[in-house]
Coordinates of C-alpha atoms in Angstrom, one line a residue:
M1293 CA 0.0 0.0 0.0
K1294 CA 1.4 3.4 -1.0
R1295 CA 1.1 5.9 1.8
E1296 CA 1.8 9.6 1.7
I1297 CA 1.3 12.6 4.0
A1298 CA 0.4 16.1 2.8
I1299 CA 0.6 19.1 5.1
N1300 CA -1.1 22.3 4.0
A1301 CA -0.2 25.2 6.3
S1302 CA -1.5 28.8 6.3
A1303 CA -1.9 31.7 8.7
L1304 CA -5.5 30.5 9.4
E1305 CA -5.1 26.8 9.8
V1306 CA -3.0 23.7 9.3
R1307 CA -4.5 20.7 7.4
V1308 CA -3.0 17.3 7.2
A1309 CA -4.1 14.5 4.9
L1310 CA -3.0 10.8 5.2
L1311 CA -3.3 9.2 1.8
E1312 CA -3.4 5.4 1.1
D1313 CA -3.1 4.5 -2.6
N1314 CA -3.9 8.1 -3.5
Q1315 CA -7.2 8.0 -1.5
L1316 CA -7.8 10.2 1.5
A1317 CA -7.8 7.9 4.6
E1318 CA -7.5 10.4 7.5
F1319 CA -7.8 14.2 7.8
Y1320 CA -6.6 16.5 10.6
L1321 CA -7.3 20.1 11.1
E1322 CA -6.0 22.6 13.6
R1323 CA -6.9 26.3 13.4
N1324 CA -4.6 28.8 15.1
R1325 CA -7.4 29.9 17.4
Q1326 CA -8.4 26.3 18.1
V1327 CA -5.2 24.5 19.0
G1328 CA -5.6 20.9 20.0
L1329 CA -5.6 20.2 23.7
A1330 CA -5.3 16.4 23.9
G1331 CA -2.1 15.4 25.6
N1332 CA -1.6 18.7 27.5
I1333 CA -0.8 18.4 31.2
Y1334 CA -2.2 20.8 33.8
K1335 CA -2.0 21.6 37.4
G1336 CA -5.7 21.5 38.3
K1337 CA -7.9 22.1 41.3
V1338 CA -10.8 19.8 42.2
T1339 CA -14.0 21.8 42.2
R1340 CA -16.6 19.1 42.8
V1341 CA -16.5 15.4 43.9
L1342 CA -19.6 13.4 42.9
P1343 CA -19.8 10.1 44.8
G1344 CA -23.0 9.2 42.8
M1345 CA -21.0 9.3 39.6
Q1346 CA -17.7 8.2 41.0
A1347 CA -16.2 11.2 39.3
A1348 CA -14.8 14.7 40.0
F1349 CA -14.7 18.0 38.1
V1350 CA -11.3 19.7 37.9
D1351 CA -10.6 23.3 37.0
I1352 CA -7.7 23.4 34.6
G1353 CA -8.1 26.9 33.4
L1354 CA -10.4 26.2 30.4
E1355 CA -13.9 27.5 29.8
K1356 CA -15.4 24.2 31.1
A1357 CA -14.0 22.1 34.0
G1358 CA -12.5 18.8 33.1
F1359 CA -14.1 15.5 34.0
L1360 CA -12.1 12.9 35.9
H1361 CA -13.6 9.4 36.4
V1362 CA -12.4 7.2 39.2
S1363 CA -11.2 4.7 36.6
D1364 CA -8.9 7.4 35.2
F1365 CA -7.5 8.3 38.6
Y1366 CA -4.2 6.7 39.6
D1367 CA -3.7 6.9 43.4
G1368 CA -0.1 5.5 43.5
V1369 CA -1.1 2.8 46.0
S1370 CA -0.5 -0.2 43.9
A1371 CA 2.8 -0.9 42.2
L1372 CA 1.0 -3.3 39.9
N1373 CA -0.7 -0.7 37.8
T1374 CA -2.0 -2.7 34.9
V1375 CA -0.9 -2.2 31.3
A1376 CA -4.5 -1.9 30.4
E1377 CA -4.8 1.2 32.6
V1378 CA -1.6 2.7 31.1
I1379 CA -2.3 2.3 27.4
G1380 CA -6.1 1.8 27.3
E1381 CA -5.9 -1.6 25.7
E1382 CA -7.4 -4.8 27.2
D1383 CA -5.3 -7.3 25.3
V1384 CA -2.4 -7.3 27.8
E1385 CA -1.0 -9.5 30.5
T1386 CA -0.5 -7.9 33.9
E1387 CA 1.2 -10.7 35.8
P1388 CA 4.3 -9.2 37.5
I1389 CA 7.5 -10.5 36.1
A1390 CA 11.1 -10.0 37.1
Y1391 CA 12.5 -6.5 36.6
N1392 CA 9.0 -5.3 35.7
E1393 CA 8.5 -6.9 32.3
F1394 CA 5.4 -8.4 30.9
A1395 CA 4.3 -10.2 27.8
D1396 CA 4.1 -8.1 24.6
A1397 CA 1.0 -5.9 24.4
E1398 CA -0.6 -5.7 21.0
M1399 CA -0.9 -1.9 20.3
N1400 CA -1.8 0.1 17.4
P1401 CA -0.2 3.5 16.7
A1402 CA -2.9 5.3 18.6
D1403 CA -2.3 3.2 21.7
E1404 CA 1.4 3.8 21.5
A1405 CA 0.9 7.5 21.4
G1406 CA -0.6 7.5 24.8
A1407 CA -2.7 10.5 25.6
N1408 CA -0.9 12.6 23.1
G1409 CA -0.9 10.9 19.7
S1410 CA -3.2 12.0 16.9
G1411 CA -6.3 9.8 17.2
D1412 CA -5.1 9.0 20.7
E1413 CA -6.3 5.9 22.6
S1414 CA -5.1 6.8 26.0
E1415 CA -8.2 6.5 28.1
P1416 CA -7.7 3.8 30.7
A1417 CA -9.8 0.7 30.4
R1418 CA -12.9 0.6 32.5
P1419 CA -13.1 -1.8 35.4
S1420 CA -14.7 -5.0 34.0
R1421 CA -17.9 -6.3 35.5
G1422 CA -16.7 -9.9 35.1
R1423 CA -13.9 -11.7 33.5
R1424 CA -11.7 -9.5 31.4
R1425 CA -12.0 -10.5 27.7
G1426 CA -9.6 -9.4 25.0
R1427 CA -8.4 -10.4 21.6
G1428 CA -5.4 -12.2 23.1
R1429 CA -4.5 -13.9 26.4
R1430 CA -6.4 -13.0 29.5
S1431 CA -4.7 -11.2 32.3
Q1432 CA -3.5 -13.4 35.1
A1433 CA -3.1 -10.6 37.6
P1434 CA -6.0 -10.1 40.0
Q1435 CA -8.0 -6.8 39.5
R1436 CA -7.1 -4.4 42.2
S1437 CA -10.0 -2.8 44.0
R1438 CA -10.4 0.9 43.7
L1439 CA -11.2 3.2 46.6
P1440 CA -14.3 5.3 46.1
I1441 CA -13.5 8.7 44.5
E1442 CA -14.6 10.5 47.7
Q1443 CA -11.9 8.7 49.7
Q1444 CA -9.2 9.7 47.2
L1445 CA -10.1 13.3 46.3
R1446 CA -11.5 16.3 48.1
R1447 CA -12.8 19.7 47.0
G1448 CA -10.0 22.3 46.7
Q1449 CA -7.3 19.6 46.3
D1450 CA -4.5 20.3 43.7
I1451 CA -3.9 17.5 41.2
M1452 CA -1.8 17.0 38.1
V1453 CA -3.9 15.7 35.2
Q1454 CA -3.6 15.2 31.4
I1455 CA -6.3 15.7 28.8
A1456 CA -7.2 12.3 27.3
K1457 CA -10.1 13.6 25.2
E1458 CA -10.7 17.0 23.7
P1459 CA -13.7 19.0 24.9
M1460 CA -16.6 18.1 22.6
G1461 CA -19.8 20.1 22.2
T1462 CA -21.1 20.9 25.7
K1463 CA -18.8 18.5 27.4
G1464 CA -15.6 19.5 29.1
A1465 CA -12.3 17.6 28.5
R1466 CA -11.9 14.0 29.7
L1467 CA -9.0 13.9 32.1
T1468 CA -6.6 11.2 33.4
S1469 CA -4.0 11.3 36.2
S1470 CA -2.1 8.5 34.5
I1471 CA 0.4 10.7 32.8
S1472 CA 2.1 9.6 29.6
L1473 CA 4.7 11.4 27.5
P1474 CA 5.3 10.3 23.9
G1475 CA 8.7 10.4 22.2
R1476 CA 9.5 9.3 18.7
H1477 CA 10.4 5.7 19.8
L1478 CA 9.0 5.4 23.3
V1479 CA 6.1 6.5 25.5
Y1480 CA 7.2 7.3 29.1
T1481 CA 4.6 6.4 31.8
P1482 CA 6.0 8.0 35.1
A1483 CA 3.3 6.3 37.3
S1484 CA 4.1 2.7 36.1
N1485 CA 7.1 0.5 36.4
H1486 CA 6.2 -1.8 33.4
I1487 CA 7.8 -2.1 30.0
G1488 CA 5.6 -2.8 27.1
V1489 CA 6.5 -3.7 23.5
S1490 CA 4.3 -3.2 20.5
R1491 CA 3.2 -6.5 19.0
R1492 CA 3.2 -4.9 15.6
I1493 CA 6.9 -5.5 15.7
A1494 CA 6.8 -8.9 14.1
S1495 CA 10.2 -10.3 15.1
A1496 CA 10.2 -11.9 18.5
E1497 CA 14.0 -11.4 18.7
E1498 CA 13.6 -7.7 18.0
R1499 CA 11.0 -7.3 20.6
A1500 CA 13.2 -9.1 23.1
R1501 CA 16.2 -6.9 22.2
L1502 CA 14.2 -3.7 22.6
R1503 CA 12.7 -4.9 25.9
T1504 CA 16.1 -5.7 27.3
D1505 CA 17.6 -2.4 26.1
V1506 CA 14.8 -0.3 27.5
G1507 CA 14.9 -2.3 30.8
E1508 CA 18.6 -1.5 31.2
L1509 CA 18.4 2.1 30.2
R1510 CA 15.2 3.2 32.0
P1511 CA 15.4 5.2 35.3
A1512 CA 14.5 3.6 38.7
Q1513 CA 11.0 5.1 38.6
G1514 CA 8.7 5.0 35.6
G1515 CA 7.8 2.6 32.8
F1516 CA 8.0 2.7 29.0
I1517 CA 6.0 1.5 26.0
V1518 CA 8.2 0.6 23.0
R1519 CA 6.5 2.0 19.9
T1520 CA 6.4 0.4 16.5
A1521 CA 8.7 3.1 15.2
C1522 CA 11.4 1.8 17.6
E1523 CA 11.9 -1.3 15.4
G1524 CA 15.5 -1.4 14.2
V1525 CA 16.8 1.6 16.0
S1526 CA 20.1 1.5 17.9
R1527 CA 20.6 1.4 21.6
R1528 CA 22.0 4.9 21.4
E1529 CA 18.8 6.3 19.9
I1530 CA 16.8 4.6 22.5
Q1531 CA 19.0 6.1 25.2
R1532 CA 18.5 9.5 23.7
D1533 CA 14.7 9.1 23.8
V1534 CA 14.8 7.9 27.4
G1535 CA 17.0 10.8 28.4
F1536 CA 14.8 13.3 26.6
L1537 CA 11.5 12.0 28.2
T1538 CA 12.9 11.8 31.7
K1539 CA 14.2 15.3 31.6
L1540 CA 10.9 16.5 30.2
W1541 CA 9.1 14.9 33.1
S1542 CA 11.5 16.5 35.6
S1543 CA 10.8 19.9 34.2
I1544 CA 7.0 19.3 34.4
L1545 CA 7.5 18.3 38.1
R1546 CA 9.4 21.5 38.8
K1547 CA 6.6 23.6 37.2
N1548 CA 4.0 21.8 39.2
E1549 CA 5.7 22.9 42.4
S1550 CA 6.0 26.5 41.4
M1551 CA 2.8 27.2 39.3
P1552 CA -0.6 28.0 40.7
P1553 CA -3.6 25.8 40.1
A1554 CA -5.4 25.9 36.7
S1555 CA -2.0 26.3 35.0
I1556 CA -0.7 24.4 32.0
L1557 CA 2.5 22.5 32.7
Y1558 CA 3.1 20.9 29.3
S1559 CA 1.7 21.5 25.9
D1560 CA 1.9 18.8 23.2
L1561 CA 3.3 19.4 19.7
D1562 CA 1.1 21.2 17.1
V1563 CA -0.7 19.1 14.6
A1564 CA 2.0 19.2 11.9
L1565 CA 4.8 17.9 14.2
R1566 CA 2.5 15.5 16.0
I1567 CA 1.5 13.8 12.8
V1568 CA 5.2 13.6 11.8
R1569 CA 6.0 12.0 15.2
D1570 CA 3.1 9.6 15.2
L1571 CA 2.5 8.7 11.5
F1572 CA 5.7 9.4 9.6
S1573 CA 7.6 6.1 9.3
S1574 CA 9.4 3.9 6.8
E1575 CA 5.9 2.9 5.5
V1576 CA 5.3 6.4 4.3
E1577 CA 6.9 7.0 0.8
R1578 CA 6.7 10.8 0.9
L1579 CA 5.8 13.7 3.2
W1580 CA 4.8 16.8 1.4
C1581 CA 4.6 20.3 2.9
D1582 CA 3.6 23.5 1.0
D1583 CA 4.7 26.1 3.6
P1584 CA 8.4 26.9 3.8
T1585 CA 8.3 27.8 7.6
T1586 CA 6.4 24.6 8.5
Y1587 CA 8.7 22.6 6.1
S1588 CA 11.8 23.9 7.9
R1589 CA 10.3 22.9 11.3
V1590 CA 9.4 19.4 10.0
V1591 CA 12.9 18.9 8.5
Q1592 CA 14.5 19.9 11.8
F1593 CA 12.3 17.5 13.7
V1594 CA 13.0 14.7 11.3
Q1595 CA 16.7 15.3 11.4
N1596 CA 16.7 15.2 15.2
Y1597 CA 14.5 12.1 15.6
M1598 CA 14.5 10.1 12.3
P1599 CA 17.4 11.2 10.1
R1600 CA 17.0 8.1 7.9
L1601 CA 13.7 9.5 6.6
R1602 CA 15.0 13.0 5.8
A1603 CA 15.1 12.4 2.1
R1604 CA 11.4 11.6 2.0
V1605 CA 10.4 15.1 3.2
T1606 CA 9.6 17.4 0.2
L1607 CA 8.7 21.0 -0.2
H1608 CA 5.8 21.5 -2.6
D1609 CA 6.4 24.8 -4.4
G1610 CA 4.2 24.4 -7.5
A1611 CA 1.7 26.9 -8.6
A1612 CA -1.3 24.6 -8.0
P1613 CA -2.3 24.0 -4.3
L1614 CA -0.9 20.9 -2.7
F1615 CA -4.2 19.4 -2.0
D1616 CA -5.2 19.8 -5.6
R1617 CA -2.2 17.7 -6.6
F1618 CA -3.8 14.7 -4.8
N1619 CA -7.5 15.6 -5.5
I1620 CA -8.1 15.9 -1.7
E1621 CA -10.7 18.7 -1.7
P1622 CA -13.4 16.7 -3.5
Q1623 CA -12.8 13.8 -1.2
I1624 CA -13.3 16.0 1.8
E1625 CA -16.5 17.4 0.3
R1626 CA -17.7 13.8 -0.3
A1627 CA -17.0 12.9 3.3
L1628 CA -19.4 15.7 4.4
D1629 CA -22.3 14.4 2.2
R1630 CA -25.1 12.5 3.8
K1631 CA -25.1 10.1 0.8
V1632 CA -22.0 8.2 -0.4
W1633 CA -22.1 6.3 -3.7
L1634 CA -20.4 3.0 -4.2
K1635 CA -18.6 2.0 -7.4
S1636 CA -21.2 -0.6 -8.2
G1637 CA -24.1 1.9 -8.1
G1638 CA -25.2 1.2 -4.5
Y1639 CA -24.9 3.9 -1.9
L1640 CA -24.6 4.6 1.9
V1641 CA -26.7 7.1 3.9
F1642 CA -25.1 8.5 7.1
D1643 CA -27.3 10.0 9.8
Q1644 CA -25.5 11.3 12.8
A1645 CA -27.7 11.8 15.9
E1646 CA -26.8 12.8 19.4
A1647 CA -26.7 9.3 20.8
L1648 CA -25.6 7.3 17.8
T1649 CA -24.8 7.2 14.1
A1650 CA -26.9 5.1 11.7
I1651 CA -25.5 3.9 8.3
D1652 CA -28.0 2.6 5.8
V1653 CA -26.8 0.4 2.9
N1654 CA -28.9 0.5 -0.4
T1655 CA -28.5 -1.2 -3.8
G1656 CA -29.3 2.0 -5.6
R1657 CA -28.6 1.7 -9.3
F1658 CA -26.9 -1.7 -8.9
V1659 CA -29.1 -4.5 -10.3
G1660 CA -26.6 -7.3 -10.5
K1661 CA -26.4 -10.0 -13.2
R1662 CA -27.3 -13.4 -11.6
S1663 CA -29.7 -13.3 -8.7
Q1664 CA -31.1 -10.9 -6.1
D1665 CA -29.2 -12.7 -3.3
D1666 CA -25.9 -12.2 -5.2
T1667 CA -26.7 -8.6 -5.9
I1668 CA -27.4 -7.9 -2.2
F1669 CA -24.3 -9.8 -1.1
K1670 CA -22.0 -7.9 -3.5
T1671 CA -23.5 -4.6 -2.4
N1672 CA -23.0 -5.4 1.3
L1673 CA -19.5 -6.6 0.7
E1674 CA -18.5 -3.5 -1.1
A1675 CA -20.3 -1.4 1.5
V1676 CA -18.1 -2.9 4.3
E1677 CA -14.9 -1.3 2.9
E1678 CA -16.5 2.0 2.3
V1679 CA -18.1 2.1 5.8
V1680 CA -14.8 1.5 7.5
N1681 CA -13.1 4.1 5.2
Q1682 CA -15.8 6.7 6.0
L1683 CA -15.6 6.0 9.8
R1684 CA -11.9 6.8 9.7
L1685 CA -12.2 9.8 7.4
R1686 CA -15.2 11.3 9.2
N1687 CA -13.8 10.3 12.6
I1688 CA -17.2 9.0 13.8
G1689 CA -17.2 7.7 17.3
G1690 CA -19.6 6.4 19.9
I1691 CA -22.4 3.9 19.1
I1692 CA -22.8 3.0 15.4
I1693 CA -25.5 1.0 13.8
V1694 CA -24.9 -0.3 10.2
D1695 CA -28.1 -1.5 8.5
F1696 CA -26.9 -3.8 5.7
I1697 CA -29.4 -5.1 3.2
D1698 CA -31.2 -8.2 4.5
M1699 CA -29.4 -11.4 3.5
D1700 CA -31.3 -14.7 3.5
R1701 CA -28.2 -16.9 3.3
E1702 CA -26.4 -17.5 6.6
G1703 CA -23.1 -18.0 4.7
D1704 CA -23.4 -14.5 3.1
R1705 CA -24.0 -12.9 6.5
K1706 CA -20.9 -14.6 7.9
K1707 CA -18.8 -13.5 5.0
V1708 CA -19.9 -9.9 5.4
S1709 CA -19.4 -10.0 9.2
D1710 CA -15.8 -11.5 8.7
A1711 CA -15.0 -8.9 6.1
L1712 CA -16.1 -6.1 8.5
A1713 CA -13.9 -7.5 11.2
A1714 CA -10.9 -7.7 8.9
A1715 CA -11.5 -4.1 7.6
L1716 CA -11.7 -2.7 11.2
K1717 CA -8.3 -4.0 12.0
R1718 CA -6.9 -1.3 9.8
D1719 CA -8.5 1.3 11.9
K1720 CA -6.2 2.6 14.7
A1721 CA -9.2 3.7 16.8
R1722 CA -10.4 1.0 19.1
T1723 CA -13.6 -0.6 17.8
S1724 CA -15.9 -3.4 19.0
A1725 CA -18.5 -4.9 16.7
L1726 CA -21.1 -7.6 17.3
K1727 CA -22.0 -10.2 14.7
I1728 CA -24.4 -9.3 12.0
S1729 CA -28.0 -10.1 12.9
E1730 CA -30.7 -11.9 10.9
L1731 CA -32.1 -8.4 10.1
G1732 CA -28.8 -7.3 8.7
L1733 CA -27.9 -5.0 11.6
V1734 CA -24.4 -4.6 13.0
Q1735 CA -24.1 -2.9 16.4
M1736 CA -20.6 -1.5 17.0
T1737 CA -18.7 1.2 19.0
R1738 CA -15.7 3.2 18.0
K1739 CA -13.5 5.1 20.3
R1740 CA -14.3 8.8 20.2
T1741 CA -11.1 10.8 20.7
R1742 CA -11.7 14.1 18.9
E1743 CA -14.4 16.1 17.0
S1744 CA -15.8 14.5 13.9
L1745 CA -15.1 15.9 10.5
E1746 CA -18.6 17.3 10.3
K1747 CA -18.1 19.2 13.6
L1748 CA -14.7 20.5 12.5
L1749 CA -15.7 21.9 9.2
T1750 CA -19.4 22.8 9.5
D1751 CA -21.8 24.9 11.6
T1752 CA -25.5 24.2 12.3
C1753 CA -27.7 25.5 9.5
P1754 CA -29.4 28.7 10.7
R1755 CA -32.4 28.1 8.6
C1756 CA -33.2 24.5 9.6
D1757 CA -31.5 24.6 13.0
G1758 CA -29.8 21.3 12.3
R1759 CA -32.9 19.4 11.5
R1760 CA -31.7 18.9 7.8
V1761 CA -35.2 20.0 6.6
V1762 CA -36.9 23.4 6.3
K1763 CA -40.6 24.2 6.1
S1764 CA -42.1 24.1 2.6
V1765 CA -43.1 27.3 0.8
P1766 CA -46.9 26.4 1.1
T1767 CA -46.5 25.9 4.8
L1768 CA -44.7 29.2 5.2
A1769 CA -47.3 31.0 3.1
A1770 CA -50.1 29.8 5.3
E1771 CA -48.1 30.8 8.4
V1772 CA -47.6 34.3 7.0
L1773 CA -51.3 34.7 6.4
R1774 CA -52.1 33.7 10.0
G1775 CA -49.4 36.0 11.3
V1776 CA -50.7 38.9 9.3
Q1777 CA -54.2 38.3 10.7
R1778 CA -52.9 38.1 14.2
E1779 CA -50.9 41.3 14.1
A1780 CA -53.4 43.3 12.0
V1781 CA -56.0 43.2 14.8
S1782 CA -54.3 46.2 16.4
K1783 CA -54.2 48.2 13.2
A1784 CA -56.8 50.9 12.7
A1785 CA -59.7 50.1 10.4
G1786 CA -59.5 51.7 6.9
E1787 CA -55.7 51.7 6.8
M1788 CA -53.9 49.8 4.1
L1789 CA -51.5 47.0 5.3
I1790 CA -48.3 46.6 3.4
V1791 CA -46.7 43.2 4.0
K1792 CA -43.0 42.8 3.2
L1793 CA -42.0 39.2 2.7
N1794 CA -39.7 36.9 0.9
P1795 CA -40.2 36.8 -2.9
E1796 CA -40.8 33.0 -3.0
V1797 CA -43.6 33.3 -0.4
A1798 CA -45.0 36.4 -2.1
R1799 CA -45.1 34.6 -5.5
Y1800 CA -46.8 31.6 -4.0
L1801 CA -49.5 33.8 -2.3
Y1802 CA -50.2 35.7 -5.5
D1803 CA -50.5 32.5 -7.6
H1804 CA -52.3 30.2 -5.1
G1805 CA -53.5 32.4 -2.2
A1806 CA -55.6 35.1 -3.9
K1807 CA -58.8 33.8 -2.4
D1808 CA -57.3 33.7 1.1
L1809 CA -56.0 37.2 0.7
E1810 CA -59.4 38.4 -0.4
T1811 CA -61.1 36.7 2.6
L1812 CA -58.6 38.2 5.0
E1813 CA -59.2 41.7 3.5
Q1814 CA -62.9 41.4 4.1
R1815 CA -62.4 40.2 7.6
L1816 CA -60.0 43.0 8.5
S1817 CA -61.9 45.7 6.4
T1818 CA -58.6 46.8 4.9
K1819 CA -56.6 46.4 1.7
I1820 CA -53.5 44.1 1.9
V1821 CA -50.6 44.8 -0.4
L1822 CA -47.7 42.2 -0.7
R1823 CA -44.2 43.6 -1.5
S1824 CA -41.2 41.3 -2.1
N1825 CA -38.0 41.9 -0.3
D1826 CA -34.9 39.8 -0.9
G1827 CA -33.5 40.6 2.5
I1828 CA -36.3 38.9 4.4
E1829 CA -35.9 35.2 5.3
L1830 CA -38.5 32.6 4.3
G1831 CA -41.3 32.6 6.8
A1832 CA -40.6 36.1 8.1
F1833 CA -42.6 39.2 7.3
E1834 CA -42.9 42.9 8.2
L1835 CA -46.0 45.0 8.5
A1836 CA -46.3 48.6 7.6
R1837 CA -49.3 50.9 7.7
A1838 CA -50.3 53.4 5.0
P1839 CA -53.4 55.6 4.5
A1840 CA -56.1 53.8 2.6
A1841 CA -56.0 56.3 -0.2
A1842 CA -52.3 55.7 -0.8

């Protein structure tokens, strides 16, 4: 698979596109007045403790207080802080091993980035209600019991926290006290003494080497997660990453002692360098940048942390915009559409509500060649790939319902379900999907880490107020007539009423509402004159009085 990264930077915003085989796979946006907050570390002050929710609100200096759940609070009591709590991934072993090692944890790039990576997956795993289940071996370590939040925090207490999820809509930031600091090759977890190695590093020998090197180089306090990007790097590069991260943590601790509450202690990289740190690897053939200043910063970062990839960074200085080179703009527009067409002629319909996202699969223009069952199966199979692609690109999170076309054959349902599971493995956001039902429904969840593409790029329509529909012209015309009757009661008899209204509504009333206007004139004993005004919204109107002789 050919992978490229395009960075478009301007005074207003920075846009980053990840391309896979020349198709837009992921899109990131950061405006200068809306800098990303995920990964930032703050000295906060507890403002409220809610025993009923087992959570606390923490003032970190933002508009809304952050939310800290008890499962995100590390109290420092247990030395056996589980890997699941550190990296937010259930597929780990937590049995204590000599010199604080554990079996390799399978992590995707988002997991490795801790709380700070783009598309981060740092939220600690929730306490399970029963036996912990994952995609790999079950943990052998017993679950440690948590003290109630009211026994660990009190109002007015100072606490160091990190933003695990950006503020979204009316919700404040999701916080964690399990701090993680990402480097190029490692993620430092000061509150843990474990060493984790990405299972995406295929070679068992390489994983063992990295685990040994990090174990020997790490400080007495703190653990590390070895990222996929660490594969093949020298011991000296690992030592440099360890030194950089531990010094960074020391500076954060010093600031924490001297700064007042609601102060920022550490700010993560901007989106351009964050993408370079987390996504730029040997799998990326080329990294393009169209802004000389941003290009210089990227080059300096690459030379410091990944000099082997320096030759792959290119400045785009052509006359045409960088995103036009890869046809990115039309793909972004397509990702904002409610309807997405498939190559076969079928299509998907996306409806995002407050609680969930519903995706409907339809055959559309695709009629097939053999039988109806084959047509439905092929449409559903094609829809699987596009659904996963759109989930990544639109960054849709939360509860998702996919309504595939009903399939009578059990074998077809299994093939579609297996194809969906395989496609979701490419998504670095954590997902969980149930098997397809007899009705063709798939219930799934996807980790919500940042605002969706729709939230990033659009505002609520002022005319329909987000309902996606507006009242029809006949409905508005009837409402105008009723409104005129209601307000004209206070007008003096014998006066002429001039009604200023939108041209579309005025045209409809002249063409279809003449009898209604005549009846209203008789009831009010006054003449009504309609005047079009382009500046008046549909459904609105203005009344003016004039002498009857005018």
